[in-house]
Amino acid sequence: MTKKIGLYTGTFDTVTNGHLDIIYRAAKLFDTLYVGIFNNDKKNPLFSTLERKVMLENLLLEFDHVQVIVHESDLTVNVAEGLQVTALVRSVRNAQDLAYESEMVYFNQQMSGIETVILLANPNLQYINSTRIKELAQFGVDISKWVPNLVIKELERKIEKK
């Protein structure tokens, strides 16, 4: 039987409980799951890719078969092919996400033949997004129900430096 290898990519700036929910669920589906931090300068990241990698690794210590990787500048499908990925993992929170992901599924499939597994966001987490979390944290709002404590500490450290 072929080993099932997944790749879930994102900016993960900052890691939210929504991201972690998708990772936990995807980890059950694959023999190996790569969580890929891909650089997206358009999103103006608060944390460096190394800081995000360390955070994710610390948050995923319980998984032997989940590995966090960083990729600065390549197409997801190229990275996936190099890792022998059998399926890309994507998440959808709403209709807007679905429209965007549908287009990406099409092009990824056409370029590589790699399947995409789309996981719907947990309804309790579907409104969480990294941009909103960073904004709320800068205003001193308690974000503990949306992100892990480790992320809160790292956000507080970053905000204090500004």
mmCIF file of C-alpha atoms in Angstrom:
data_model
loop_
_atom_site.group_PDB
_atom_site.id
_atom_site.type_symbol
_atom_site.label_atom_id
_atom_site.label_comp_id
_atom_site.label_asym_id
_atom_site.label_seq_id
_atom_site.Cartn_x
_atom_site.Cartn_y
_atom_site.Cartn_z
ATOM 1 C CA MET A 1 0.000 0.000 0.000
ATOM 2 C CA THR A 2 1.270 3.467 -0.911
ATOM 3 C CA LYS A 3 2.189 5.732 1.945
ATOM 4 C CA LYS A 4 -0.204 8.688 2.248
ATOM 5 C CA ILE A 5 1.733 11.943 2.435
ATOM 6 C CA GLY A 6 -0.029 15.286 2.882
ATOM 7 C CA LEU A 7 1.103 18.885 2.598
ATOM 8 C CA TYR A 8 -0.811 21.685 4.329
ATOM 9 C CA THR A 9 0.599 25.101 3.496
ATOM 10 C CA GLY A 10 -0.010 28.588 4.744
ATOM 11 C CA THR A 11 1.621 31.730 6.015
ATOM 12 C CA PHE A 12 0.749 30.886 9.647
ATOM 13 C CA ASP A 13 1.354 34.455 10.791
ATOM 14 C CA THR A 14 0.026 33.953 13.436
ATOM 15 C CA VAL A 15 -0.903 30.349 14.154
ATOM 16 C CA THR A 16 -4.538 30.154 15.232
ATOM 17 C CA ASN A 17 -6.714 27.455 16.760
ATOM 18 C CA GLY A 18 -8.306 27.184 13.318
ATOM 19 C CA HIS A 19 -4.940 26.244 11.779
ATOM 20 C CA LEU A 20 -4.280 23.747 14.547
ATOM 21 C CA ASP A 21 -7.716 22.155 14.145
ATOM 22 C CA ILE A 22 -7.019 21.547 10.447
ATOM 23 C CA ILE A 23 -3.555 20.158 11.214
ATOM 24 C CA TYR A 24 -4.901 17.789 13.902
ATOM 25 C CA ARG A 25 -7.624 16.546 11.578
ATOM 26 C CA ALA A 26 -5.267 16.182 8.608
ATOM 27 C CA ALA A 27 -2.740 14.324 10.770
ATOM 28 C CA LYS A 28 -5.336 11.552 11.162
ATOM 29 C CA LEU A 29 -5.583 11.163 7.378
ATOM 30 C CA PHE A 30 -1.908 10.828 6.454
ATOM 31 C CA ASP A 31 1.048 8.636 7.331
ATOM 32 C CA THR A 32 3.208 11.752 7.006
ATOM 33 C CA LEU A 33 1.932 15.315 7.086
ATOM 34 C CA TYR A 34 4.112 18.242 6.140
ATOM 35 C CA VAL A 35 3.037 21.644 7.404
ATOM 36 C CA GLY A 36 4.602 24.107 5.018
ATOM 37 C CA ILE A 37 5.220 27.692 5.993
ATOM 38 C CA PHE A 38 5.327 29.507 2.696
ATOM 39 C CA ASN A 39 6.488 33.088 2.544
ATOM 40 C CA ASN A 40 3.916 35.575 1.268
ATOM 41 C CA ASP A 41 5.293 39.121 1.402
ATOM 42 C CA LYS A 42 1.884 40.496 0.352
ATOM 43 C CA LYS A 43 0.612 39.524 3.801
ATOM 44 C CA ASN A 44 3.251 41.666 5.575
ATOM 45 C CA PRO A 45 4.199 39.046 8.187
ATOM 46 C CA LEU A 46 4.808 40.056 11.792
ATOM 47 C CA PHE A 47 6.929 36.974 12.518
ATOM 48 C CA SER A 48 9.912 35.724 10.537
ATOM 49 C CA THR A 49 9.560 32.334 8.861
ATOM 50 C CA LEU A 50 11.981 30.899 11.447
ATOM 51 C CA GLU A 51 9.874 32.244 14.336
ATOM 52 C CA ARG A 52 6.732 30.743 12.796
ATOM 53 C CA LYS A 53 8.509 27.422 12.262
ATOM 54 C CA VAL A 54 9.648 27.248 15.894
ATOM 55 C CA MET A 55 6.158 28.140 17.131
ATOM 56 C CA LEU A 56 4.508 25.458 14.993
ATOM 57 C CA GLU A 57 7.079 22.833 15.929
ATOM 58 C CA ASN A 58 6.453 23.539 19.620
ATOM 59 C CA LEU A 59 2.696 23.367 19.123
ATOM 60 C CA LEU A 60 2.918 20.037 17.267
ATOM 61 C CA LEU A 61 5.311 18.120 19.520
ATOM 62 C CA GLU A 62 2.728 15.374 20.128
ATOM 63 C CA PHE A 63 2.905 14.243 16.490
ATOM 64 C CA ASP A 64 5.778 12.017 15.327
ATOM 65 C CA HIS A 65 4.568 12.030 11.743
ATOM 66 C CA VAL A 66 4.037 15.786 11.320
ATOM 67 C CA GLN A 67 6.991 17.820 10.098
ATOM 68 C CA VAL A 68 7.133 21.602 9.742
ATOM 69 C CA ILE A 69 8.994 22.873 6.678
ATOM 70 C CA VAL A 70 9.723 26.352 5.347
ATOM 71 C CA HIS A 71 9.754 27.354 1.737
ATOM 72 C CA GLU A 72 10.605 30.870 0.667
ATOM 73 C CA SER A 73 9.898 30.932 -3.051
ATOM 74 C CA ASP A 74 8.494 28.055 -5.065
ATOM 75 C CA LEU A 75 5.139 26.770 -6.201
ATOM 76 C CA THR A 76 3.397 24.477 -3.753
ATOM 77 C CA VAL A 77 3.114 21.742 -6.379
ATOM 78 C CA ASN A 78 6.878 21.808 -7.013
ATOM 79 C CA VAL A 79 7.568 21.400 -3.298
ATOM 80 C CA ALA A 80 4.890 18.690 -3.097
ATOM 81 C CA GLU A 81 6.423 16.733 -5.955
ATOM 82 C CA GLY A 82 9.839 16.896 -4.293
ATOM 83 C CA LEU A 83 8.351 15.518 -1.067
ATOM 84 C CA GLN A 84 6.386 12.819 -2.942
ATOM 85 C CA VAL A 85 3.141 14.218 -1.548
ATOM 86 C CA THR A 86 0.017 12.248 -2.431
ATOM 87 C CA ALA A 87 -2.447 15.030 -1.530
ATOM 88 C CA LEU A 88 -2.450 18.722 -0.754
ATOM 89 C CA VAL A 89 -4.525 19.779 2.243
ATOM 90 C CA ARG A 90 -6.491 23.012 2.133
ATOM 91 C CA SER A 91 -9.092 24.501 4.440
ATOM 92 C CA VAL A 92 -12.196 26.500 3.684
ATOM 93 C CA ARG A 93 -13.959 28.857 6.108
ATOM 94 C CA ASN A 94 -16.558 30.405 3.829
ATOM 95 C CA ALA A 95 -17.756 30.852 0.236
ATOM 96 C CA GLN A 96 -14.970 33.330 -0.516
ATOM 97 C CA ASP A 97 -12.335 30.778 0.553
ATOM 98 C CA LEU A 98 -14.077 28.095 -1.511
ATOM 99 C CA ALA A 99 -13.952 30.205 -4.674
ATOM 100 C CA TYR A 100 -10.243 30.899 -4.185
ATOM 101 C CA GLU A 101 -9.382 27.288 -3.294
ATOM 102 C CA SER A 102 -11.394 25.897 -6.226
ATOM 103 C CA GLU A 103 -9.228 27.842 -8.642
ATOM 104 C CA MET A 104 -6.065 26.679 -6.877
ATOM 105 C CA VAL A 105 -7.251 23.050 -6.962
ATOM 106 C CA TYR A 106 -7.759 23.322 -10.703
ATOM 107 C CA PHE A 107 -4.288 24.711 -11.444
ATOM 108 C CA ASN A 108 -2.509 22.425 -8.969
ATOM 109 C CA GLN A 109 -4.254 19.400 -10.486
ATOM 110 C CA GLN A 110 -3.439 20.503 -14.027
ATOM 111 C CA MET A 111 0.226 21.175 -13.239
ATOM 112 C CA SER A 112 0.979 18.142 -11.113
ATOM 113 C CA GLY A 113 -1.902 15.672 -11.002
ATOM 114 C CA ILE A 114 -1.742 15.821 -7.195
ATOM 115 C CA GLU A 115 -5.128 15.577 -5.500
ATOM 116 C CA THR A 116 -6.343 18.175 -3.016
ATOM 117 C CA VAL A 117 -8.247 17.343 0.152
ATOM 118 C CA ILE A 118 -10.372 20.247 1.384
ATOM 119 C CA LEU A 119 -11.323 20.311 5.044
ATOM 120 C CA LEU A 120 -14.145 22.587 6.112
ATOM 121 C CA ALA A 121 -13.386 24.799 9.063
ATOM 122 C CA ASN A 122 -14.929 23.857 12.368
ATOM 123 C CA PRO A 123 -17.990 26.163 12.644
ATOM 124 C CA ASN A 124 -16.713 27.420 16.023
ATOM 125 C CA LEU A 125 -13.451 28.507 14.393
ATOM 126 C CA GLN A 126 -14.507 29.696 10.942
ATOM 127 C CA TYR A 127 -14.275 33.410 11.664
ATOM 128 C CA ILE A 128 -10.748 33.300 13.045
ATOM 129 C CA ASN A 129 -8.028 34.706 10.829
ATOM 130 C CA SER A 130 -4.461 35.721 11.570
ATOM 131 C CA THR A 131 -4.892 39.330 10.469
ATOM 132 C CA ARG A 132 -7.803 39.890 12.856
ATOM 133 C CA ILE A 133 -5.945 38.174 15.720
ATOM 134 C CA LYS A 134 -2.900 40.442 15.278
ATOM 135 C CA GLU A 135 -5.140 43.512 15.149
ATOM 136 C CA LEU A 136 -7.021 42.541 18.320
ATOM 137 C CA ALA A 137 -3.783 41.705 20.141
ATOM 138 C CA GLN A 138 -2.372 45.153 19.322
ATOM 139 C CA PHE A 139 -5.426 46.673 21.038
ATOM 140 C CA GLY A 140 -4.952 44.510 24.125
ATOM 141 C CA VAL A 141 -7.996 42.289 23.541
ATOM 142 C CA ASP A 142 -7.965 38.862 25.226
ATOM 143 C CA ILE A 143 -7.374 36.478 22.300
ATOM 144 C CA SER A 144 -6.978 33.323 24.402
ATOM 145 C CA LYS A 145 -10.020 31.585 22.933
ATOM 146 C CA TRP A 146 -8.630 31.890 19.395
ATOM 147 C CA VAL A 147 -4.918 31.129 19.732
ATOM 148 C CA PRO A 148 -2.722 28.935 21.965
ATOM 149 C CA ASN A 149 -0.910 30.467 24.964
ATOM 150 C CA LEU A 150 2.445 30.144 23.208
ATOM 151 C CA VAL A 151 1.189 32.383 20.406
ATOM 152 C CA ILE A 152 -0.182 34.927 22.897
ATOM 153 C CA LYS A 153 3.236 35.163 24.568
ATOM 154 C CA GLU A 154 5.016 35.578 21.235
ATOM 155 C CA LEU A 155 2.519 38.224 20.087
ATOM 156 C CA GLU A 156 2.929 40.145 23.342
ATOM 157 C CA ARG A 157 6.719 40.028 22.910
ATOM 158 C CA LYS A 158 6.462 41.352 19.329
ATOM 159 C CA ILE A 159 3.963 44.079 20.198
ATOM 160 C CA GLU A 160 6.105 45.310 23.104
ATOM 161 C CA LYS A 161 9.080 45.732 20.728
ATOM 162 C CA LYS A 162 7.112 47.999 18.388
#
